[in-house]
Structures are given as structure tokens and as C-alpha cells.
mmCIF file with all atom_site columns, C-alpha atoms in Angstrom:
data_model
loop_
_atom_site.group_PDB
_atom_site.id
_atom_site.type_symbol
_atom_site.label_atom_id
_atom_site.label_alt_id
_atom_site.label_comp_id
_atom_site.label_asym_id
_atom_site.label_entity_id
_atom_site.label_seq_id
_atom_site.pdbx_PDB_ins_code
_atom_site.Cartn_x
_atom_site.Cartn_y
_atom_site.Cartn_z
_atom_site.occupancy
_atom_site.B_iso_or_equiv
_atom_site.pdbx_formal_charge
_atom_site.auth_seq_id
_atom_site.auth_comp_id
_atom_site.auth_asym_id
_atom_site.auth_atom_id
_atom_site.pdbx_PDB_model_num
ATOM 1   C CA . UNK A 1 1   ? -9.548  -21.754 -38.431 1.00 0.00 ? 1   UNK A CA 1
ATOM 2   C CA . UNK A 1 2   ? -8.799  -25.084 -40.158 1.00 0.00 ? 2   UNK A CA 1
ATOM 3   C CA . UNK A 1 3   ? -11.969 -26.575 -38.711 1.00 0.00 ? 3   UNK A CA 1
ATOM 4   C CA . UNK A 1 4   ? -14.087 -23.832 -40.273 1.00 0.00 ? 4   UNK A CA 1
ATOM 5   C CA . UNK A 1 5   ? -12.487 -24.355 -43.695 1.00 0.00 ? 5   UNK A CA 1
ATOM 6   C CA . UNK A 1 6   ? -13.082 -28.115 -43.584 1.00 0.00 ? 6   UNK A CA 1
ATOM 7   C CA . UNK A 1 7   ? -16.648 -27.618 -42.340 1.00 0.00 ? 7   UNK A CA 1
ATOM 8   C CA . UNK A 1 8   ? -17.429 -25.074 -45.071 1.00 0.00 ? 8   UNK A CA 1
ATOM 9   C CA . UNK A 1 9   ? -16.020 -27.339 -47.799 1.00 0.00 ? 9   UNK A CA 1
ATOM 10  C CA . UNK A 1 10  ? -18.066 -30.297 -46.511 1.00 0.00 ? 10  UNK A CA 1
ATOM 11  C CA . UNK A 1 11  ? -21.158 -28.108 -46.122 1.00 0.00 ? 11  UNK A CA 1
ATOM 12  C CA . UNK A 1 12  ? -20.982 -26.407 -49.522 1.00 0.00 ? 12  UNK A CA 1
ATOM 13  C CA . UNK A 1 13  ? -19.996 -29.477 -51.561 1.00 0.00 ? 13  UNK A CA 1
ATOM 14  C CA . UNK A 1 14  ? -22.496 -31.647 -49.679 1.00 0.00 ? 14  UNK A CA 1
ATOM 15  C CA . UNK A 1 15  ? -25.245 -29.095 -50.257 1.00 0.00 ? 15  UNK A CA 1
ATOM 16  C CA . UNK A 1 16  ? -24.418 -28.897 -53.961 1.00 0.00 ? 16  UNK A CA 1
ATOM 17  C CA . UNK A 1 17  ? -24.568 -32.677 -54.281 1.00 0.00 ? 17  UNK A CA 1
ATOM 18  C CA . UNK A 1 18  ? -27.794 -32.971 -52.237 1.00 0.00 ? 18  UNK A CA 1
ATOM 19  C CA . UNK A 1 19  ? -29.704 -30.205 -54.023 1.00 0.00 ? 19  UNK A CA 1
ATOM 20  C CA . UNK A 1 20  ? -28.338 -31.188 -57.433 1.00 0.00 ? 20  UNK A CA 1
ATOM 21  C CA . UNK A 1 21  ? -29.277 -34.851 -56.930 1.00 0.00 ? 21  UNK A CA 1
ATOM 22  C CA . UNK A 1 22  ? -32.778 -33.944 -55.771 1.00 0.00 ? 22  UNK A CA 1
ATOM 23  C CA . UNK A 1 23  ? -33.414 -31.665 -58.735 1.00 0.00 ? 23  UNK A CA 1
ATOM 24  C CA . UNK A 1 24  ? -31.902 -34.086 -61.269 1.00 0.00 ? 24  UNK A CA 1
ATOM 25  C CA . UNK A 1 25  ? -34.015 -36.941 -59.924 1.00 0.00 ? 25  UNK A CA 1
ATOM 26  C CA . UNK A 1 26  ? -37.250 -34.930 -59.967 1.00 0.00 ? 26  UNK A CA 1
ATOM 27  C CA . UNK A 1 27  ? -36.762 -33.195 -63.303 1.00 0.00 ? 27  UNK A CA 1
ATOM 28  C CA . UNK A 1 28  ? -35.074 -35.923 -65.369 1.00 0.00 ? 28  UNK A CA 1
ATOM 29  C CA . UNK A 1 29  ? -34.633 -39.347 -63.810 1.00 0.00 ? 29  UNK A CA 1
ATOM 30  C CA . UNK A 1 30  ? -38.036 -40.082 -62.264 1.00 0.00 ? 30  UNK A CA 1
ATOM 31  C CA . UNK A 1 31  ? -40.053 -38.818 -65.276 1.00 0.00 ? 31  UNK A CA 1
ATOM 32  C CA . UNK A 1 32  ? -37.830 -40.910 -67.560 1.00 0.00 ? 32  UNK A CA 1
ATOM 33  C CA . UNK A 1 33  ? -38.372 -43.948 -65.342 1.00 0.00 ? 33  UNK A CA 1
ATOM 34  C CA . UNK A 1 34  ? -42.123 -43.367 -65.335 1.00 0.00 ? 34  UNK A CA 1
ATOM 35  C CA . UNK A 1 35  ? -42.208 -43.411 -69.122 1.00 0.00 ? 35  UNK A CA 1
ATOM 36  C CA . UNK A 1 36  ? -39.887 -46.445 -69.222 1.00 0.00 ? 36  UNK A CA 1
ATOM 37  C CA . UNK A 1 37  ? -42.578 -48.636 -67.670 1.00 0.00 ? 37  UNK A CA 1
ATOM 38  C CA . UNK A 1 38  ? -41.367 -52.064 -66.597 1.00 0.00 ? 38  UNK A CA 1
ATOM 39  C CA . UNK A 1 39  ? -37.750 -51.180 -67.454 1.00 0.00 ? 39  UNK A CA 1
ATOM 40  C CA . UNK A 1 40  ? -37.797 -48.741 -64.525 1.00 0.00 ? 40  UNK A CA 1
ATOM 41  C CA . UNK A 1 41  ? -37.439 -51.677 -62.128 1.00 0.00 ? 41  UNK A CA 1
ATOM 42  C CA . UNK A 1 42  ? -34.015 -52.498 -63.562 1.00 0.00 ? 42  UNK A CA 1
ATOM 43  C CA . UNK A 1 43  ? -32.941 -48.877 -63.227 1.00 0.00 ? 43  UNK A CA 1
ATOM 44  C CA . UNK A 1 44  ? -34.085 -48.766 -59.590 1.00 0.00 ? 44  UNK A CA 1
ATOM 45  C CA . UNK A 1 45  ? -32.236 -52.026 -58.933 1.00 0.00 ? 45  UNK A CA 1
ATOM 46  C CA . UNK A 1 46  ? -29.054 -50.570 -60.386 1.00 0.00 ? 46  UNK A CA 1
ATOM 47  C CA . UNK A 1 47  ? -29.429 -47.423 -58.276 1.00 0.00 ? 47  UNK A CA 1
ATOM 48  C CA . UNK A 1 48  ? -29.850 -49.602 -55.173 1.00 0.00 ? 48  UNK A CA 1
ATOM 49  C CA . UNK A 1 49  ? -26.728 -51.586 -56.071 1.00 0.00 ? 49  UNK A CA 1
ATOM 50  C CA . UNK A 1 50  ? -24.822 -48.320 -56.344 1.00 0.00 ? 50  UNK A CA 1
ATOM 51  C CA . UNK A 1 51  ? -26.141 -47.375 -52.861 1.00 0.00 ? 51  UNK A CA 1
ATOM 52  C CA . UNK A 1 52  ? -27.770 -44.155 -54.066 1.00 0.00 ? 52  UNK A CA 1
ATOM 53  C CA . UNK A 1 53  ? -30.435 -44.396 -51.356 1.00 0.00 ? 53  UNK A CA 1
ATOM 54  C CA . UNK A 1 54  ? -27.728 -44.558 -48.697 1.00 0.00 ? 54  UNK A CA 1
ATOM 55  C CA . UNK A 1 55  ? -25.239 -42.088 -50.207 1.00 0.00 ? 55  UNK A CA 1
ATOM 56  C CA . UNK A 1 56  ? -27.624 -39.163 -50.798 1.00 0.00 ? 56  UNK A CA 1
ATOM 57  C CA . UNK A 1 57  ? -29.180 -39.213 -47.296 1.00 0.00 ? 57  UNK A CA 1
ATOM 58  C CA . UNK A 1 58  ? -25.700 -39.727 -45.824 1.00 0.00 ? 58  UNK A CA 1
ATOM 59  C CA . UNK A 1 59  ? -24.331 -36.690 -47.633 1.00 0.00 ? 59  UNK A CA 1
ATOM 60  C CA . UNK A 1 60  ? -27.441 -34.714 -46.657 1.00 0.00 ? 60  UNK A CA 1
ATOM 61  C CA . UNK A 1 61  ? -26.852 -35.630 -43.017 1.00 0.00 ? 61  UNK A CA 1
ATOM 62  C CA . UNK A 1 62  ? -23.175 -34.594 -43.246 1.00 0.00 ? 62  UNK A CA 1
ATOM 63  C CA . UNK A 1 63  ? -24.304 -31.315 -44.803 1.00 0.00 ? 63  UNK A CA 1
ATOM 64  C CA . UNK A 1 64  ? -26.725 -30.690 -41.941 1.00 0.00 ? 64  UNK A CA 1
ATOM 65  C CA . UNK A 1 65  ? -24.219 -31.683 -39.226 1.00 0.00 ? 65  UNK A CA 1
ATOM 66  C CA . UNK A 1 66  ? -21.452 -29.527 -40.690 1.00 0.00 ? 66  UNK A CA 1
ATOM 67  C CA . UNK A 1 67  ? -23.946 -26.640 -40.916 1.00 0.00 ? 67  UNK A CA 1
ATOM 68  C CA . UNK A 1 68  ? -24.953 -27.059 -37.280 1.00 0.00 ? 68  UNK A CA 1
ATOM 69  C CA . UNK A 1 69  ? -21.298 -27.049 -36.225 1.00 0.00 ? 69  UNK A CA 1
ATOM 70  C CA . UNK A 1 70  ? -20.598 -23.958 -38.351 1.00 0.00 ? 70  UNK A CA 1
ATOM 71  C CA . UNK A 1 71  ? -23.570 -22.224 -36.771 1.00 0.00 ? 71  UNK A CA 1
ATOM 72  C CA . UNK A 1 72  ? -22.367 -23.269 -33.312 1.00 0.00 ? 72  UNK A CA 1
ATOM 73  C CA . UNK A 1 73  ? -18.980 -21.695 -33.968 1.00 0.00 ? 73  UNK A CA 1
ATOM 74  C CA . UNK A 1 74  ? -20.156 -18.520 -35.704 1.00 0.00 ? 74  UNK A CA 1
ATOM 75  C CA . UNK A 1 75  ? -23.005 -17.869 -33.259 1.00 0.00 ? 75  UNK A CA 1
ATOM 76  C CA . UNK A 1 76  ? -20.731 -18.120 -30.200 1.00 0.00 ? 76  UNK A CA 1
ATOM 77  C CA . UNK A 1 77  ? -22.415 -21.242 -28.821 1.00 0.00 ? 77  UNK A CA 1
ATOM 78  C CA . UNK A 1 78  ? -25.901 -20.434 -30.195 1.00 0.00 ? 78  UNK A CA 1
ATOM 79  C CA . UNK A 1 79  ? -26.067 -16.961 -28.693 1.00 0.00 ? 79  UNK A CA 1
ATOM 80  C CA . UNK A 1 80  ? -29.568 -15.436 -28.860 1.00 0.00 ? 80  UNK A CA 1
ATOM 81  C CA . UNK A 1 81  ? -28.078 -12.145 -30.055 1.00 0.00 ? 81  UNK A CA 1
ATOM 82  C CA . UNK A 1 82  ? -26.680 -13.863 -33.160 1.00 0.00 ? 82  UNK A CA 1
ATOM 83  C CA . UNK A 1 83  ? -30.095 -15.234 -34.130 1.00 0.00 ? 83  UNK A CA 1
ATOM 84  C CA . UNK A 1 84  ? -31.692 -11.825 -33.654 1.00 0.00 ? 84  UNK A CA 1
ATOM 85  C CA . UNK A 1 85  ? -29.403 -10.434 -36.353 1.00 0.00 ? 85  UNK A CA 1
ATOM 86  C CA . UNK A 1 86  ? -30.392 -10.571 -40.009 1.00 0.00 ? 86  UNK A CA 1
ATOM 87  C CA . UNK A 1 87  ? -27.481 -12.848 -40.860 1.00 0.00 ? 87  UNK A CA 1
ATOM 88  C CA . UNK A 1 88  ? -28.126 -15.237 -37.980 1.00 0.00 ? 88  UNK A CA 1
ATOM 89  C CA . UNK A 1 89  ? -31.853 -15.526 -38.590 1.00 0.00 ? 89  UNK A CA 1
ATOM 90  C CA . UNK A 1 90  ? -31.294 -16.021 -42.336 1.00 0.00 ? 90  UNK A CA 1
ATOM 91  C CA . UNK A 1 91  ? -28.825 -18.856 -41.689 1.00 0.00 ? 91  UNK A CA 1
ATOM 92  C CA . UNK A 1 92  ? -31.240 -20.346 -39.123 1.00 0.00 ? 92  UNK A CA 1
ATOM 93  C CA . UNK A 1 93  ? -34.172 -20.275 -41.559 1.00 0.00 ? 93  UNK A CA 1
ATOM 94  C CA . UNK A 1 94  ? -32.010 -21.821 -44.280 1.00 0.00 ? 94  UNK A CA 1
ATOM 95  C CA . UNK A 1 95  ? -30.974 -24.597 -41.916 1.00 0.00 ? 95  UNK A CA 1
ATOM 96  C CA . UNK A 1 96  ? -34.567 -25.150 -40.860 1.00 0.00 ? 96  UNK A CA 1
ATOM 97  C CA . UNK A 1 97  ? -35.703 -25.526 -44.474 1.00 0.00 ? 97  UNK A CA 1
ATOM 98  C CA . UNK A 1 98  ? -32.912 -28.061 -45.123 1.00 0.00 ? 98  UNK A CA 1
ATOM 99  C CA . UNK A 1 99  ? -33.692 -30.089 -42.001 1.00 0.00 ? 99  UNK A CA 1
ATOM 100 C CA . UNK A 1 100 ? -37.421 -30.207 -42.833 1.00 0.00 ? 100 UNK A CA 1
ATOM 101 C CA . UNK A 1 101 ? -36.574 -31.321 -46.404 1.00 0.00 ? 101 UNK A CA 1
ATOM 102 C CA . UNK A 1 102 ? -34.312 -34.057 -45.013 1.00 0.00 ? 102 UNK A CA 1
ATOM 103 C CA . UNK A 1 103 ? -36.941 -35.300 -42.555 1.00 0.00 ? 103 UNK A CA 1
ATOM 104 C CA . UNK A 1 104 ? -39.623 -35.232 -45.259 1.00 0.00 ? 104 UNK A CA 1
ATOM 105 C CA . UNK A 1 105 ? -37.395 -37.240 -47.581 1.00 0.00 ? 105 UNK A CA 1
ATOM 106 C CA . UNK A 1 106 ? -36.305 -39.816 -45.009 1.00 0.00 ? 106 UNK A CA 1
ATOM 107 C CA . UNK A 1 107 ? -39.557 -40.347 -43.123 1.00 0.00 ? 107 UNK A CA 1
ATOM 108 C CA . UNK A 1 108 ? -42.140 -39.833 -45.875 1.00 0.00 ? 108 UNK A CA 1
ATOM 109 C CA . UNK A 1 109 ? -40.437 -39.973 -49.288 1.00 0.00 ? 109 UNK A CA 1
ATOM 110 C CA . UNK A 1 110 ? -38.276 -43.024 -48.691 1.00 0.00 ? 110 UNK A CA 1
ATOM 111 C CA . UNK A 1 111 ? -41.109 -45.240 -47.341 1.00 0.00 ? 111 UNK A CA 1
ATOM 112 C CA . UNK A 1 112 ? -43.326 -44.106 -50.232 1.00 0.00 ? 112 UNK A CA 1
ATOM 113 C CA . UNK A 1 113 ? -40.606 -45.053 -52.720 1.00 0.00 ? 113 UNK A CA 1
ATOM 114 C CA . UNK A 1 114 ? -40.100 -48.431 -51.064 1.00 0.00 ? 114 UNK A CA 1
ATOM 115 C CA . UNK A 1 115 ? -43.846 -49.077 -51.175 1.00 0.00 ? 115 UNK A CA 1
ATOM 116 C CA . UNK A 1 116 ? -43.856 -48.135 -54.864 1.00 0.00 ? 116 UNK A CA 1
ATOM 117 C CA . UNK A 1 117 ? -41.162 -50.737 -55.517 1.00 0.00 ? 117 UNK A CA 1
ATOM 118 C CA . UNK A 1 118 ? -43.180 -53.405 -53.714 1.00 0.00 ? 118 UNK A CA 1
ATOM 119 C CA . UNK A 1 119 ? -46.343 -52.536 -55.661 1.00 0.00 ? 119 UNK A CA 1
ATOM 120 C CA . UNK A 1 120 ? -44.432 -52.470 -58.967 1.00 0.00 ? 120 UNK A CA 1
ATOM 121 C CA . UNK A 1 121 ? -43.053 -55.931 -58.258 1.00 0.00 ? 121 UNK A CA 1
ATOM 122 C CA . UNK A 1 122 ? -46.500 -57.241 -57.336 1.00 0.00 ? 122 UNK A CA 1
ATOM 123 C CA . UNK A 1 123 ? -47.917 -55.679 -60.507 1.00 0.00 ? 123 UNK A CA 1
ATOM 124 C CA . UNK A 1 124 ? -45.261 -57.391 -62.623 1.00 0.00 ? 124 UNK A CA 1
ATOM 125 C CA . UNK A 1 125 ? -46.224 -60.736 -61.052 1.00 0.00 ? 125 UNK A CA 1
ATOM 126 C CA . UNK A 1 126 ? -50.013 -60.201 -61.153 1.00 0.00 ? 126 UNK A CA 1
ATOM 127 C CA . UNK A 1 127 ? -51.863 -62.719 -63.274 1.00 0.00 ? 127 UNK A CA 1
ATOM 128 C CA . UNK A 1 128 ? -55.453 -61.454 -63.285 1.00 0.00 ? 128 UNK A CA 1
ATOM 129 C CA . UNK A 1 129 ? -57.002 -58.194 -64.464 1.00 0.00 ? 129 UNK A CA 1
ATOM 130 C CA . UNK A 1 130 ? -58.741 -57.193 -61.194 1.00 0.00 ? 130 UNK A CA 1
ATOM 131 C CA . UNK A 1 131 ? -55.475 -57.507 -59.266 1.00 0.00 ? 131 UNK A CA 1
ATOM 132 C CA . UNK A 1 132 ? -53.585 -55.590 -61.961 1.00 0.00 ? 132 UNK A CA 1
ATOM 133 C CA . UNK A 1 133 ? -56.240 -52.865 -61.878 1.00 0.00 ? 133 UNK A CA 1
ATOM 134 C CA . UNK A 1 134 ? -56.056 -52.505 -58.097 1.00 0.00 ? 134 UNK A CA 1
ATOM 135 C CA . UNK A 1 135 ? -52.244 -52.475 -58.086 1.00 0.00 ? 135 UNK A CA 1
ATOM 136 C CA . UNK A 1 136 ? -52.150 -49.953 -60.940 1.00 0.00 ? 136 UNK A CA 1
ATOM 137 C CA . UNK A 1 137 ? -54.450 -47.670 -58.918 1.00 0.00 ? 137 UNK A CA 1
ATOM 138 C CA . UNK A 1 138 ? -52.224 -48.011 -55.850 1.00 0.00 ? 138 UNK A CA 1
ATOM 139 C CA . UNK A 1 139 ? -49.166 -47.256 -57.946 1.00 0.00 ? 139 UNK A CA 1
ATOM 140 C CA . UNK A 1 140 ? -50.791 -44.140 -59.443 1.00 0.00 ? 140 UNK A CA 1
ATOM 141 C CA . UNK A 1 141 ? -51.684 -42.842 -55.953 1.00 0.00 ? 141 UNK A CA 1
ATOM 142 C CA . UNK A 1 142 ? -48.179 -43.547 -54.668 1.00 0.00 ? 142 UNK A CA 1
ATOM 143 C CA . UNK A 1 143 ? -46.705 -41.859 -57.730 1.00 0.00 ? 143 UNK A CA 1
ATOM 144 C CA . UNK A 1 144 ? -48.746 -38.692 -57.094 1.00 0.00 ? 144 UNK A CA 1
ATOM 145 C CA . UNK A 1 145 ? -47.743 -38.729 -53.434 1.00 0.00 ? 145 UNK A CA 1
ATOM 146 C CA . UNK A 1 146 ? -44.101 -39.203 -54.368 1.00 0.00 ? 146 UNK A CA 1
ATOM 147 C CA . UNK A 1 147 ? -44.229 -36.267 -56.790 1.00 0.00 ? 147 UNK A CA 1
ATOM 148 C CA . UNK A 1 148 ? -45.788 -33.990 -54.150 1.00 0.00 ? 148 UNK A CA 1
ATOM 149 C CA . UNK A 1 149 ? -43.209 -35.038 -51.565 1.00 0.00 ? 149 UNK A CA 1
ATOM 150 C CA . UNK A 1 150 ? -40.351 -34.623 -54.042 1.00 0.00 ? 150 UNK A CA 1
ATOM 151 C CA . UNK A 1 151 ? -41.359 -31.180 -55.232 1.00 0.00 ? 151 UNK A CA 1
ATOM 152 C CA . UNK A 1 152 ? -42.045 -30.011 -51.677 1.00 0.00 ? 152 UNK A CA 1
ATOM 153 C CA . UNK A 1 153 ? -38.590 -31.190 -50.595 1.00 0.00 ? 153 UNK A CA 1
ATOM 154 C CA . UNK A 1 154 ? -37.062 -29.556 -53.686 1.00 0.00 ? 154 UNK A CA 1
ATOM 155 C CA . UNK A 1 155 ? -38.743 -26.237 -52.890 1.00 0.00 ? 155 UNK A CA 1
ATOM 156 C CA . UNK A 1 156 ? -37.443 -26.444 -49.318 1.00 0.00 ? 156 UNK A CA 1
ATOM 157 C CA . UNK A 1 157 ? -33.926 -27.241 -50.565 1.00 0.00 ? 157 UNK A CA 1
ATOM 158 C CA . UNK A 1 158 ? -33.996 -24.348 -53.026 1.00 0.00 ? 158 UNK A CA 1
ATOM 159 C CA . UNK A 1 159 ? -35.107 -22.051 -50.193 1.00 0.00 ? 159 UNK A CA 1
ATOM 160 C CA . UNK A 1 160 ? -32.365 -23.453 -47.953 1.00 0.00 ? 160 UNK A CA 1
ATOM 161 C CA . UNK A 1 161 ? -29.665 -22.936 -50.571 1.00 0.00 ? 161 UNK A CA 1
ATOM 162 C CA . UNK A 1 162 ? -30.949 -19.445 -51.375 1.00 0.00 ? 162 UNK A CA 1
ATOM 163 C CA . UNK A 1 163 ? -30.988 -18.408 -47.728 1.00 0.00 ? 163 UNK A CA 1
ATOM 164 C CA . UNK A 1 164 ? -27.501 -19.840 -47.196 1.00 0.00 ? 164 UNK A CA 1
ATOM 165 C CA . UNK A 1 165 ? -26.179 -18.010 -50.255 1.00 0.00 ? 165 UNK A CA 1
ATOM 166 C CA . UNK A 1 166 ? -27.727 -14.695 -49.201 1.00 0.00 ? 166 UNK A CA 1
ATOM 167 C CA . UNK A 1 167 ? -27.198 -14.847 -45.414 1.00 0.00 ? 167 UNK A CA 1
ATOM 168 C CA . UNK A 1 168 ? -23.642 -13.543 -45.484 1.00 0.00 ? 168 UNK A CA 1
ATOM 169 C CA . UNK A 1 169 ? -24.918 -10.308 -47.063 1.00 0.00 ? 169 UNK A CA 1
ATOM 170 C CA . UNK A 1 170 ? -27.913 -9.741  -44.775 1.00 0.00 ? 170 UNK A CA 1
ATOM 171 C CA . UNK A 1 171 ? -27.251 -7.182  -42.070 1.00 0.00 ? 171 UNK A CA 1
#
């Protein structure tokens, strides 16, 4: 019984932090950084120093792992009958959405963000107009890609949280 309480606290608080961070970043922080221009580099540097890009994925992973363990316990060792129920399938779909969002963020979003940082640095050091033009084009393409990835991950996280919130009440 104590294990379930600890797992639920980790899962719920971790999910709140993960979804909240993702939405805050997409709605407020990244648009503000985009309009800040060159000053955005200092903000990104500060976020790196504060280990944001390690903490958020780490909490997301803890959220996923605690969810898998909760599902293991409540489904009686992943019983097929549990997943054929409305509750079980709703929890499973919610978990699937969260895992896909995590994988998208780690394996597509993170490398895109790192590439953006490299291009921004090169742009700041560029001395001629043709190089600046090419780097600006690369940065614009990466920015669009990052927005698509971010909003896709956000939609998946909102679905995950919604399914998790509703699953207990699905028969």
C-alpha cells in the first residue's frame, strides 16, 4: 500500500511538472526568447547552468517509470483482461501518449534545440552577409521544426494527462 502512495505522488507531481514545464516553455518562454534576439543566448546559457535540460527529461522519465510500475501493480502483472477494460485501455493509451511525447522530445526535439544553439553561435560570429543569410535561413527552418515538435509533444502530453485524469472513471 505504501508503495502505491509513493508511486502515485511521484507520478502525479512529476506529470504536473513535466506538462506544466512543456506548456510554459512553448507558450511563454520560447516566444519571448525568439523576440529577444541575441539576448536569447544568455537565457539559454542560464537554463543550461541550472540543468533544465537534464531535470525536465529526468522528471519525465521518473513519471513514466512510476506509471509503468503503477500499471504493473494495478493490472495484476499486465493481465490482458485489465487492458480489455475501459479503465485499463484508457490508462494504457495515456501512457502511450506520454511515452511518445518523451521519445519525440529526447530524440528529435533535444537534437534540434542543440543544433539551433550551434547555428545561433555561428550566426553571432559570422562576419559576412552571405554566411549570415545562410545561417539565418537554417535557424528559421530549425525554429519551425522546433515549434512543430514542441506543439506535437504538448498535444500528446495534454492527451496523456487527460486520459490519466479520466481513466479512473471509465468503466
